[in-house]
Amino acid sequence: MRKDLKRIRVFVTDGYWRKTLAAVRALGRRGVRVTVGESTYLAPALFSRYCHCRVRTPSPVLQPSHYLDFLETYLKRHPHHVLMPMEEDTLLLLARNRERFQNITSLPCADHHHLLFARDKLKVLKQAEALDIPIPRTFEIDNMAEAKPLSKQVEYPVVVKPRVGSGSAGVQYVTEPAQLPAALEHVFRSGQSPLVQERLPSEGAGIGASFLLNQNHQVRATFIHRRLREYPVQGGPSTLRQSIIHEQARRDGARLLESLRLVGVGMVEFKIDSRDGTAKLLEVNPRFWGSLALAINT
């Protein structure tokens, strides 16, 4: 164990999530002194033997201004070398208010506008096309007047999803033209614009390419995994995974994240198109991923 790591103090947010527990264990085993913050005491990471200090914070979602005030005051009184946001809401809040923390700790994430860009599936897909990274056939739609013409244009089945979001939230599967208008209207009612994508054959595996990038937006570490099971089974978060080597996913994922000027961590999700064996881009998650423990323990 490196002796200098014992002097490092890291504040990790969002202690409720399993990925946070994985991060706390990994840091603690290296001798890093870890503080965990969460708005409830019923959070697994708070009970880890590697959690040096437990802090109950306001909710970054329900009380964002109080959360920022509390965290800024706490870090001024109790200096930490690194502030590590684990969940997307916390990440975006801290990145948007980076100036409040830049003189008291290190916040290893991209600028707020780069994070927003990376969360927008349409912008990311267009960026990927410019880099010659394969994507599923995708249609953007701006209003319901375009629904009927589009329903006759696409080949079924298709996937309807909001431009912003992760996992299976808001994702709908459409098998015939009559179903498409209702699926599109559902997304519009949520306040978002929908994307319509061809549904890749189910035989193709889902691939997650995870990366660590430095302050110069350069990839410094890579981990690739294949989904073996997921829930819901038609498409959702993975429940069983396997580490693999996949050169195309590594290469395309690295080029994409570097072009998006990300800092810290990010995951690129692909799905293998069983018709040609190509890994096609689905989305980018500019944050820690749920299966972080697999990357740490492999």
PDB file of C-alpha atoms in Angstrom:
ATOM      1  CA  MET A   1       0.000   0.000   0.000  1.00  0.00           C
ATOM      2  CA  ARG A   2       1.343   3.423  -0.911  1.00  0.00           C
ATOM      3  CA  LYS A   3       1.937   5.449   2.246  1.00  0.00           C
ATOM      4  CA  ASP A   4       0.885   8.728   0.618  1.00  0.00           C
ATOM      5  CA  LEU A   5      -2.648   7.386   0.024  1.00  0.00           C
ATOM      6  CA  LYS A   6      -3.200   7.275   3.785  1.00  0.00           C
ATOM      7  CA  ARG A   7      -3.131  11.064   3.802  1.00  0.00           C
ATOM      8  CA  ILE A   8      -5.799  11.375   1.103  1.00  0.00           C
ATOM      9  CA  ARG A   9      -9.344  12.238   2.179  1.00  0.00           C
ATOM     10  CA  VAL A  10     -12.240  11.691  -0.247  1.00  0.00           C
ATOM     11  CA  PHE A  11     -15.859  12.760   0.212  1.00  0.00           C
ATOM     12  CA  VAL A  12     -18.153  10.329  -1.612  1.00  0.00           C
ATOM     13  CA  THR A  13     -21.790  11.311  -2.163  1.00  0.00           C
ATOM     14  CA  ASP A  14     -24.937   9.199  -2.539  1.00  0.00           C
ATOM     15  CA  GLY A  15     -24.172   6.457  -0.045  1.00  0.00           C
ATOM     16  CA  TYR A  16     -27.449   4.675  -0.788  1.00  0.00           C
ATOM     17  CA  TRP A  17     -26.288   3.101  -4.056  1.00  0.00           C
ATOM     18  CA  ARG A  18     -24.392  -0.176  -4.518  1.00  0.00           C
ATOM     19  CA  LYS A  19     -21.849   1.509  -6.804  1.00  0.00           C
ATOM     20  CA  THR A  20     -21.045   3.898  -3.953  1.00  0.00           C
ATOM     21  CA  LEU A  21     -20.405   0.964  -1.637  1.00  0.00           C
ATOM     22  CA  ALA A  22     -18.053  -0.501  -4.264  1.00  0.00           C
ATOM     23  CA  ALA A  23     -16.162   2.803  -4.525  1.00  0.00           C
ATOM     24  CA  VAL A  24     -15.899   3.174  -0.740  1.00  0.00           C
ATOM     25  CA  ARG A  25     -14.514  -0.339  -0.375  1.00  0.00           C
ATOM     26  CA  ALA A  26     -11.999   0.147  -3.179  1.00  0.00           C
ATOM     27  CA  LEU A  27     -10.707   3.438  -1.799  1.00  0.00           C
ATOM     28  CA  GLY A  28     -10.674   2.248   1.796  1.00  0.00           C
ATOM     29  CA  ARG A  29      -8.703  -0.882   0.972  1.00  0.00           C
ATOM     30  CA  ARG A  30      -5.996   1.347  -0.479  1.00  0.00           C
ATOM     31  CA  GLY A  31      -5.811   3.305   2.756  1.00  0.00           C
ATOM     32  CA  VAL A  32      -7.785   6.354   1.602  1.00  0.00           C
ATOM     33  CA  ARG A  33      -9.844   7.999   4.355  1.00  0.00           C
ATOM     34  CA  VAL A  34     -13.401   8.052   3.000  1.00  0.00           C
ATOM     35  CA  THR A  35     -16.298  10.225   4.136  1.00  0.00           C
ATOM     36  CA  VAL A  36     -19.736   9.170   2.881  1.00  0.00           C
ATOM     37  CA  GLY A  37     -22.639  11.599   2.563  1.00  0.00           C
ATOM     38  CA  GLU A  38     -26.311  10.652   2.214  1.00  0.00           C
ATOM     39  CA  SER A  39     -29.675  12.159   3.118  1.00  0.00           C
ATOM     40  CA  THR A  40     -30.741   8.992   4.952  1.00  0.00           C
ATOM     41  CA  TYR A  41     -28.897   6.807   7.420  1.00  0.00           C
ATOM     42  CA  LEU A  42     -30.381   3.717   5.726  1.00  0.00           C
ATOM     43  CA  ALA A  43     -27.580   3.607   3.178  1.00  0.00           C
ATOM     44  CA  PRO A  44     -25.267   0.590   2.736  1.00  0.00           C
ATOM     45  CA  ALA A  45     -22.076   2.594   2.182  1.00  0.00           C
ATOM     46  CA  LEU A  46     -22.489   4.257   5.579  1.00  0.00           C
ATOM     47  CA  PHE A  47     -22.093   0.872   7.261  1.00  0.00           C
ATOM     48  CA  SER A  48     -18.955  -0.183   5.414  1.00  0.00           C
ATOM     49  CA  ARG A  49     -15.881  -0.791   7.552  1.00  0.00           C
ATOM     50  CA  TYR A  50     -14.055   1.462   5.084  1.00  0.00           C
ATOM     51  CA  CYS A  51     -16.334   4.436   5.752  1.00  0.00           C
ATOM     52  CA  HIS A  52     -14.213   6.630   8.022  1.00  0.00           C
ATOM     53  CA  CYS A  53     -16.857   9.297   8.592  1.00  0.00           C
ATOM     54  CA  ARG A  54     -20.641   9.330   8.077  1.00  0.00           C
ATOM     55  CA  VAL A  55     -22.408  12.574   7.196  1.00  0.00           C
ATOM     56  CA  ARG A  56     -26.139  13.083   6.836  1.00  0.00           C
ATOM     57  CA  THR A  57     -26.759  15.713   4.179  1.00  0.00           C
ATOM     58  CA  PRO A  58     -29.836  17.428   2.753  1.00  0.00           C
ATOM     59  CA  SER A  59     -31.209  15.766  -0.371  1.00  0.00           C
ATOM     60  CA  PRO A  60     -29.495  17.010  -3.554  1.00  0.00           C
ATOM     61  CA  VAL A  61     -32.750  16.311  -5.427  1.00  0.00           C
ATOM     62  CA  LEU A  62     -35.359  17.690  -3.017  1.00  0.00           C
ATOM     63  CA  GLN A  63     -33.229  20.405  -1.375  1.00  0.00           C
ATOM     64  CA  PRO A  64     -30.509  21.349  -3.871  1.00  0.00           C
ATOM     65  CA  SER A  65     -29.734  24.803  -2.446  1.00  0.00           C
ATOM     66  CA  HIS A  66     -29.527  23.472   1.117  1.00  0.00           C
ATOM     67  CA  TYR A  67     -27.372  20.613  -0.113  1.00  0.00           C
ATOM     68  CA  LEU A  68     -24.901  22.992  -1.744  1.00  0.00           C
ATOM     69  CA  ASP A  69     -24.747  25.248   1.319  1.00  0.00           C
ATOM     70  CA  PHE A  70     -24.245  22.289   3.649  1.00  0.00           C
ATOM     71  CA  LEU A  71     -21.575  20.641   1.517  1.00  0.00           C
ATOM     72  CA  GLU A  72     -19.626  23.855   0.963  1.00  0.00           C
ATOM     73  CA  THR A  73     -19.629  24.629   4.691  1.00  0.00           C
ATOM     74  CA  TYR A  74     -18.703  21.075   5.645  1.00  0.00           C
ATOM     75  CA  LEU A  75     -15.774  20.880   3.216  1.00  0.00           C
ATOM     76  CA  LYS A  76     -14.421  24.231   4.406  1.00  0.00           C
ATOM     77  CA  ARG A  77     -14.480  23.012   8.000  1.00  0.00           C
ATOM     78  CA  HIS A  78     -13.317  19.484   7.179  1.00  0.00           C
ATOM     79  CA  PRO A  79     -10.958  19.648   4.179  1.00  0.00           C
ATOM     80  CA  HIS A  80     -11.040  16.778   1.667  1.00  0.00           C
ATOM     81  CA  HIS A  81      -8.787  16.347  -1.330  1.00  0.00           C
ATOM     82  CA  VAL A  82     -11.517  15.015  -3.638  1.00  0.00           C
ATOM     83  CA  LEU A  83     -15.296  15.366  -3.877  1.00  0.00           C
ATOM     84  CA  MET A  84     -16.673  12.361  -5.752  1.00  0.00           C
ATOM     85  CA  PRO A  85     -20.321  12.594  -6.940  1.00  0.00           C
ATOM     86  CA  MET A  86     -21.777   9.138  -7.587  1.00  0.00           C
ATOM     87  CA  GLU A  87     -25.304   9.779  -8.889  1.00  0.00           C
ATOM     88  CA  GLU A  88     -26.294  11.785 -11.953  1.00  0.00           C
ATOM     89  CA  ASP A  89     -28.469  14.353 -10.153  1.00  0.00           C
ATOM     90  CA  THR A  90     -25.676  15.087  -7.685  1.00  0.00           C
ATOM     91  CA  LEU A  91     -23.079  15.195 -10.453  1.00  0.00           C
ATOM     92  CA  LEU A  92     -25.047  17.739 -12.487  1.00  0.00           C
ATOM     93  CA  LEU A  93     -25.775  19.887  -9.438  1.00  0.00           C
ATOM     94  CA  LEU A  94     -22.135  20.029  -8.369  1.00  0.00           C
ATOM     95  CA  ALA A  95     -20.843  20.572 -11.906  1.00  0.00           C
ATOM     96  CA  ARG A  96     -23.281  23.458 -12.378  1.00  0.00           C
ATOM     97  CA  ASN A  97     -21.971  25.019  -9.151  1.00  0.00           C
ATOM     98  CA  ARG A  98     -18.315  24.103  -9.579  1.00  0.00           C
ATOM     99  CA  GLU A  99     -17.087  27.587  -8.678  1.00  0.00           C
ATOM    100  CA  ARG A 100     -18.295  27.098  -5.098  1.00  0.00           C
ATOM    101  CA  PHE A 101     -15.938  24.160  -4.618  1.00  0.00           C
ATOM    102  CA  GLN A 102     -12.985  24.821  -6.908  1.00  0.00           C
ATOM    103  CA  ASN A 103     -10.899  26.467  -4.179  1.00  0.00           C
ATOM    104  CA  ILE A 104     -11.662  23.939  -1.441  1.00  0.00           C
ATOM    105  CA  THR A 105     -11.512  20.527  -3.140  1.00  0.00           C
ATOM    106  CA  SER A 106     -11.040  18.716  -6.445  1.00  0.00           C
ATOM    107  CA  LEU A 107     -14.167  17.801  -8.423  1.00  0.00           C
ATOM    108  CA  PRO A 108     -13.130  15.250 -11.092  1.00  0.00           C
ATOM    109  CA  CYS A 109     -15.881  15.687 -13.665  1.00  0.00           C
ATOM    110  CA  ALA A 110     -16.509  17.489 -16.929  1.00  0.00           C
ATOM    111  CA  ASP A 111     -17.923  20.993 -17.197  1.00  0.00           C
ATOM    112  CA  HIS A 112     -21.689  21.218 -16.850  1.00  0.00           C
ATOM    113  CA  HIS A 113     -22.403  21.950 -20.516  1.00  0.00           C
ATOM    114  CA  HIS A 114     -20.309  18.968 -21.624  1.00  0.00           C
ATOM    115  CA  LEU A 115     -22.244  16.726 -19.237  1.00  0.00           C
ATOM    116  CA  LEU A 116     -25.557  17.985 -20.622  1.00  0.00           C
ATOM    117  CA  PHE A 117     -24.361  17.326 -24.161  1.00  0.00           C
ATOM    118  CA  ALA A 118     -23.328  13.772 -23.257  1.00  0.00           C
ATOM    119  CA  ARG A 119     -26.757  13.060 -21.722  1.00  0.00           C
ATOM    120  CA  ASP A 120     -28.570  14.055 -24.932  1.00  0.00           C
ATOM    121  CA  LYS A 121     -28.894  10.877 -26.990  1.00  0.00           C
ATOM    122  CA  LEU A 122     -29.577  12.699 -30.252  1.00  0.00           C
ATOM    123  CA  LYS A 123     -26.522  14.956 -29.949  1.00  0.00           C
ATOM    124  CA  VAL A 124     -24.341  11.987 -29.009  1.00  0.00           C
ATOM    125  CA  LEU A 125     -25.616   9.901 -31.935  1.00  0.00           C
ATOM    126  CA  LYS A 126     -24.868  12.744 -34.348  1.00  0.00           C
ATOM    127  CA  GLN A 127     -21.398  13.094 -32.835  1.00  0.00           C
ATOM    128  CA  ALA A 128     -20.865   9.364 -33.286  1.00  0.00           C
ATOM    129  CA  GLU A 129     -21.930   9.536 -36.926  1.00  0.00           C
ATOM    130  CA  ALA A 130     -19.385  12.286 -37.505  1.00  0.00           C
ATOM    131  CA  LEU A 131     -16.730   9.931 -36.082  1.00  0.00           C
ATOM    132  CA  ASP A 132     -17.930   6.986 -38.241  1.00  0.00           C
ATOM    133  CA  ILE A 133     -19.065   5.068 -35.163  1.00  0.00           C
ATOM    134  CA  PRO A 134     -21.930   2.679 -36.035  1.00  0.00           C
ATOM    135  CA  ILE A 135     -25.383   3.546 -34.670  1.00  0.00           C
ATOM    136  CA  PRO A 136     -28.870   2.062 -35.090  1.00  0.00           C
ATOM    137  CA  ARG A 137     -31.032   3.752 -37.714  1.00  0.00           C
ATOM    138  CA  THR A 138     -32.524   6.707 -35.847  1.00  0.00           C
ATOM    139  CA  PHE A 139     -35.318   9.204 -36.514  1.00  0.00           C
ATOM    140  CA  GLU A 140     -35.869  12.432 -34.623  1.00  0.00           C
ATOM    141  CA  ILE A 141     -39.367  13.855 -34.322  1.00  0.00           C
ATOM    142  CA  ASP A 142     -40.331  17.373 -33.260  1.00  0.00           C
ATOM    143  CA  ASN A 143     -44.127  17.208 -32.995  1.00  0.00           C
ATOM    144  CA  MET A 144     -47.091  14.867 -33.268  1.00  0.00           C
ATOM    145  CA  ALA A 145     -47.865  16.071 -36.797  1.00  0.00           C
ATOM    146  CA  GLU A 146     -44.862  14.021 -37.921  1.00  0.00           C
ATOM    147  CA  ALA A 147     -46.099  10.836 -36.242  1.00  0.00           C
ATOM    148  CA  LYS A 148     -48.350   9.465 -38.985  1.00  0.00           C
ATOM    149  CA  PRO A 149     -45.874   9.944 -41.868  1.00  0.00           C
ATOM    150  CA  LEU A 150     -43.105   8.463 -39.736  1.00  0.00           C
ATOM    151  CA  SER A 151     -45.226   5.440 -38.802  1.00  0.00           C
ATOM    152  CA  LYS A 152     -45.352   4.511 -42.495  1.00  0.00           C
ATOM    153  CA  GLN A 153     -41.649   5.157 -43.056  1.00  0.00           C
ATOM    154  CA  VAL A 154     -39.947   3.063 -40.381  1.00  0.00           C
ATOM    155  CA  GLU A 155     -39.403  -0.690 -40.358  1.00  0.00           C
ATOM    156  CA  TYR A 156     -40.748  -2.499 -37.313  1.00  0.00           C
ATOM    157  CA  PRO A 157     -40.060  -3.290 -34.537  1.00  0.00           C
ATOM    158  CA  VAL A 158     -38.739   0.050 -33.282  1.00  0.00           C
ATOM    159  CA  VAL A 159     -37.756   1.542 -29.942  1.00  0.00           C
ATOM    160  CA  VAL A 160     -39.180   4.874 -28.775  1.00  0.00           C
ATOM    161  CA  LYS A 161     -37.159   6.640 -26.099  1.00  0.00           C
ATOM    162  CA  PRO A 162     -36.748  10.154 -24.665  1.00  0.00           C
ATOM    163  CA  ARG A 163     -33.691  12.115 -25.750  1.00  0.00           C
ATOM    164  CA  VAL A 164     -32.501  12.402 -22.152  1.00  0.00           C
ATOM    165  CA  GLY A 165     -32.556   9.548 -19.664  1.00  0.00           C
ATOM    166  CA  SER A 166     -30.755   6.337 -18.759  1.00  0.00           C
ATOM    167  CA  GLY A 167     -31.606   2.689 -18.345  1.00  0.00           C
ATOM    168  CA  SER A 168     -35.121   1.630 -19.306  1.00  0.00           C
ATOM    169  CA  ALA A 169     -36.860   4.808 -18.079  1.00  0.00           C
ATOM    170  CA  GLY A 170     -39.373   5.942 -20.696  1.00  0.00           C
ATOM    171  CA  VAL A 171     -38.349   3.294 -23.235  1.00  0.00           C
ATOM    172  CA  GLN A 172     -41.189   1.743 -25.257  1.00  0.00           C
ATOM    173  CA  TYR A 173     -41.170  -1.050 -27.831  1.00  0.00           C
ATOM    174  CA  VAL A 174     -43.427  -0.681 -30.858  1.00  0.00           C
ATOM    175  CA  THR A 175     -44.231  -3.575 -33.182  1.00  0.00           C
ATOM    176  CA  GLU A 176     -46.738  -2.037 -35.618  1.00  0.00           C
ATOM    177  CA  PRO A 177     -47.614   1.386 -37.111  1.00  0.00           C
ATOM    178  CA  ALA A 178     -50.828   1.804 -35.102  1.00  0.00           C
ATOM    179  CA  GLN A 179     -48.852   1.798 -31.823  1.00  0.00           C
ATOM    180  CA  LEU A 180     -46.346   4.490 -32.745  1.00  0.00           C
ATOM    181  CA  PRO A 181     -48.438   7.691 -32.243  1.00  0.00           C
ATOM    182  CA  ALA A 182     -49.386   6.726 -28.677  1.00  0.00           C
ATOM    183  CA  ALA A 183     -45.778   5.908 -27.822  1.00  0.00           C
ATOM    184  CA  LEU A 184     -44.597   9.250 -29.183  1.00  0.00           C
ATOM    185  CA  GLU A 185     -47.333  11.158 -27.365  1.00  0.00           C
ATOM    186  CA  HIS A 186     -46.314   9.487 -24.104  1.00  0.00           C
ATOM    187  CA  VAL A 187     -42.800  10.931 -24.446  1.00  0.00           C
ATOM    188  CA  PHE A 188     -44.064  14.383 -25.442  1.00  0.00           C
ATOM    189  CA  ARG A 189     -46.359  14.438 -22.383  1.00  0.00           C
ATOM    190  CA  SER A 190     -43.322  13.873 -20.173  1.00  0.00           C
ATOM    191  CA  GLY A 191     -41.866  17.140 -21.470  1.00  0.00           C
ATOM    192  CA  GLN A 192     -39.241  15.573 -23.711  1.00  0.00           C
ATOM    193  CA  SER A 193     -38.697  14.990 -27.400  1.00  0.00           C
ATOM    194  CA  PRO A 194     -38.667  11.366 -28.568  1.00  0.00           C
ATOM    195  CA  LEU A 195     -36.253   9.373 -30.663  1.00  0.00           C
ATOM    196  CA  VAL A 196     -37.353   6.447 -32.805  1.00  0.00           C
ATOM    197  CA  GLN A 197     -34.727   3.773 -33.424  1.00  0.00           C
ATOM    198  CA  GLU A 198     -34.664   0.463 -35.175  1.00  0.00           C
ATOM    199  CA  ARG A 199     -34.749  -2.338 -32.629  1.00  0.00           C
ATOM    200  CA  LEU A 200     -31.608  -4.403 -33.004  1.00  0.00           C
ATOM    201  CA  PRO A 201     -32.059  -8.200 -32.952  1.00  0.00           C
ATOM    202  CA  SER A 202     -32.340  -9.546 -29.416  1.00  0.00           C
ATOM    203  CA  GLU A 203     -29.632 -12.145 -30.076  1.00  0.00           C
ATOM    204  CA  GLY A 204     -26.943  -9.467 -29.948  1.00  0.00           C
ATOM    205  CA  ALA A 205     -25.248  -8.934 -26.594  1.00  0.00           C
ATOM    206  CA  GLY A 206     -25.213  -5.622 -24.783  1.00  0.00           C
ATOM    207  CA  ILE A 207     -21.705  -4.227 -24.268  1.00  0.00           C
ATOM    208  CA  GLY A 208     -20.635  -1.679 -21.671  1.00  0.00           C
ATOM    209  CA  ALA A 209     -17.379   0.186 -22.268  1.00  0.00           C
ATOM    210  CA  SER A 210     -16.275   2.133 -19.187  1.00  0.00           C
ATOM    211  CA  PHE A 211     -13.492   4.689 -19.128  1.00  0.00           C
ATOM    212  CA  LEU A 212     -11.424   6.888 -16.839  1.00  0.00           C
ATOM    213  CA  LEU A 213     -10.330  10.194 -18.389  1.00  0.00           C
ATOM    214  CA  ASN A 214      -7.866  12.777 -17.105  1.00  0.00           C
ATOM    215  CA  GLN A 215      -8.238  16.568 -17.002  1.00  0.00           C
ATOM    216  CA  ASN A 216      -7.062  16.752 -20.612  1.00  0.00           C
ATOM    217  CA  HIS A 217      -9.945  14.487 -21.718  1.00  0.00           C
ATOM    218  CA  GLN A 218      -7.566  11.607 -22.456  1.00  0.00           C
ATOM    219  CA  VAL A 219      -8.522   8.002 -21.675  1.00  0.00           C
ATOM    220  CA  ARG A 220      -6.272   6.490 -19.008  1.00  0.00           C
ATOM    221  CA  ALA A 221      -8.115   3.259 -18.123  1.00  0.00           C
ATOM    222  CA  THR A 222     -10.708   1.060 -19.815  1.00  0.00           C
ATOM    223  CA  PHE A 223     -13.003  -1.762 -18.755  1.00  0.00           C
ATOM    224  CA  ILE A 224     -15.363  -3.711 -21.030  1.00  0.00           C
ATOM    225  CA  HIS A 225     -18.183  -6.005 -19.954  1.00  0.00           C
ATOM    226  CA  ARG A 226     -20.916  -8.004 -21.640  1.00  0.00           C
ATOM    227  CA  ARG A 227     -24.458  -8.203 -20.319  1.00  0.00           C
ATOM    228  CA  LEU A 228     -25.608 -11.737 -19.566  1.00  0.00           C
ATOM    229  CA  ARG A 229     -28.932 -10.856 -17.939  1.00  0.00           C
ATOM    230  CA  GLU A 230     -30.975  -7.703 -17.501  1.00  0.00           C
ATOM    231  CA  TYR A 231     -34.230  -6.592 -15.931  1.00  0.00           C
ATOM    232  CA  PRO A 232     -36.693  -5.976 -17.429  1.00  0.00           C
ATOM    233  CA  VAL A 233     -35.617  -8.763 -19.776  1.00  0.00           C
ATOM    234  CA  GLN A 234     -36.670  -6.795 -22.877  1.00  0.00           C
ATOM    235  CA  GLY A 235     -34.190  -4.078 -21.942  1.00  0.00           C
ATOM    236  CA  GLY A 236     -33.110  -2.542 -18.643  1.00  0.00           C
ATOM    237  CA  PRO A 237     -30.244  -2.430 -16.124  1.00  0.00           C
ATOM    238  CA  SER A 238     -27.982  -5.473 -16.180  1.00  0.00           C
ATOM    239  CA  THR A 239     -28.214  -8.030 -13.370  1.00  0.00           C
ATOM    240  CA  LEU A 240     -25.368 -10.345 -14.463  1.00  0.00           C
ATOM    241  CA  ARG A 241     -22.249  -9.356 -16.412  1.00  0.00           C
ATOM    242  CA  GLN A 242     -18.938 -10.743 -17.629  1.00  0.00           C
ATOM    243  CA  SER A 243     -15.691  -8.878 -18.271  1.00  0.00           C
ATOM    244  CA  ILE A 244     -14.485  -9.266 -21.856  1.00  0.00           C
ATOM    245  CA  ILE A 245     -12.104  -7.856 -24.444  1.00  0.00           C
ATOM    246  CA  HIS A 246     -13.851  -6.055 -27.305  1.00  0.00           C
ATOM    247  CA  GLU A 247     -11.539  -3.932 -29.387  1.00  0.00           C
ATOM    248  CA  GLN A 248     -14.194  -2.092 -31.392  1.00  0.00           C
ATOM    249  CA  ALA A 249     -16.107  -1.038 -28.261  1.00  0.00           C
ATOM    250  CA  ARG A 250     -12.853   0.067 -26.610  1.00  0.00           C
ATOM    251  CA  ARG A 251     -11.714   2.046 -29.634  1.00  0.00           C
ATOM    252  CA  ASP A 252     -15.044   3.657 -30.523  1.00  0.00           C
ATOM    253  CA  GLY A 253     -15.949   4.375 -26.905  1.00  0.00           C
ATOM    254  CA  ALA A 254     -12.629   6.073 -26.221  1.00  0.00           C
ATOM    255  CA  ARG A 255     -12.832   8.216 -29.366  1.00  0.00           C
ATOM    256  CA  LEU A 256     -16.373   9.262 -28.538  1.00  0.00           C
ATOM    257  CA  LEU A 257     -15.758  10.225 -24.899  1.00  0.00           C
ATOM    258  CA  GLU A 258     -12.583  12.121 -25.762  1.00  0.00           C
ATOM    259  CA  SER A 259     -14.490  14.043 -28.450  1.00  0.00           C
ATOM    260  CA  LEU A 260     -17.181  14.874 -25.876  1.00  0.00           C
ATOM    261  CA  ARG A 261     -14.434  16.331 -23.644  1.00  0.00           C
ATOM    262  CA  LEU A 262     -15.402  14.305 -20.611  1.00  0.00           C
ATOM    263  CA  VAL A 263     -13.361  14.183 -17.407  1.00  0.00           C
ATOM    264  CA  GLY A 264     -13.457  11.500 -14.727  1.00  0.00           C
ATOM    265  CA  VAL A 265     -15.553   8.468 -15.580  1.00  0.00           C
ATOM    266  CA  GLY A 266     -18.045   7.563 -18.269  1.00  0.00           C
ATOM    267  CA  MET A 267     -19.685   4.529 -19.797  1.00  0.00           C
ATOM    268  CA  VAL A 268     -20.592   3.948 -23.428  1.00  0.00           C
ATOM    269  CA  GLU A 269     -23.348   1.424 -24.086  1.00  0.00           C
ATOM    270  CA  PHE A 270     -23.326  -0.636 -27.265  1.00  0.00           C
ATOM    271  CA  LYS A 271     -25.386  -3.520 -28.597  1.00  0.00           C
ATOM    272  CA  ILE A 272     -24.060  -6.102 -31.008  1.00  0.00           C
ATOM    273  CA  ASP A 273     -26.025  -6.208 -34.261  1.00  0.00           C
ATOM    274  CA  SER A 274     -26.202  -9.959 -34.875  1.00  0.00           C
ATOM    275  CA  ARG A 275     -26.785  -9.321 -38.577  1.00  0.00           C
ATOM    276  CA  ASP A 276     -23.244  -8.072 -39.138  1.00  0.00           C
ATOM    277  CA  GLY A 277     -21.448  -8.468 -35.782  1.00  0.00           C
ATOM    278  CA  THR A 278     -20.968  -4.713 -35.359  1.00  0.00           C
ATOM    279  CA  ALA A 279     -21.218  -3.024 -31.962  1.00  0.00           C
ATOM    280  CA  LYS A 280     -23.678  -0.153 -32.412  1.00  0.00           C
ATOM    281  CA  LEU A 281     -23.852   2.809 -30.053  1.00  0.00           C
ATOM    282  CA  LEU A 282     -26.912   3.186 -27.829  1.00  0.00           C
ATOM    283  CA  GLU A 283     -26.012   5.941 -25.349  1.00  0.00           C
ATOM    284  CA  VAL A 284     -23.406   7.551 -23.118  1.00  0.00           C
ATOM    285  CA  ASN A 285     -23.623   7.772 -19.326  1.00  0.00           C
ATOM    286  CA  PRO A 286     -21.161  10.456 -18.112  1.00  0.00           C
ATOM    287  CA  ARG A 287     -21.097   9.126 -14.539  1.00  0.00           C
ATOM    288  CA  PHE A 288     -20.342   6.070 -12.438  1.00  0.00           C
ATOM    289  CA  TRP A 289     -22.258   2.991 -13.582  1.00  0.00           C
ATOM    290  CA  GLY A 290     -24.250   0.516 -11.509  1.00  0.00           C
ATOM    291  CA  SER A 291     -21.927  -2.434 -12.154  1.00  0.00           C
ATOM    292  CA  LEU A 292     -18.830  -0.571 -10.929  1.00  0.00           C
ATOM    293  CA  ALA A 293     -17.916  -3.446  -8.585  1.00  0.00           C
ATOM    294  CA  LEU A 294     -17.201  -5.736 -11.542  1.00  0.00           C
ATOM    295  CA  ALA A 295     -14.660  -3.286 -12.961  1.00  0.00           C
ATOM    296  CA  ILE A 296     -12.972  -2.944  -9.572  1.00  0.00           C
ATOM    297  CA  ASN A 297     -12.820  -6.651  -8.768  1.00  0.00           C
ATOM    298  CA  THR A 298     -11.840  -7.982 -12.195  1.00  0.00           C
TER     299      THR A 298
END
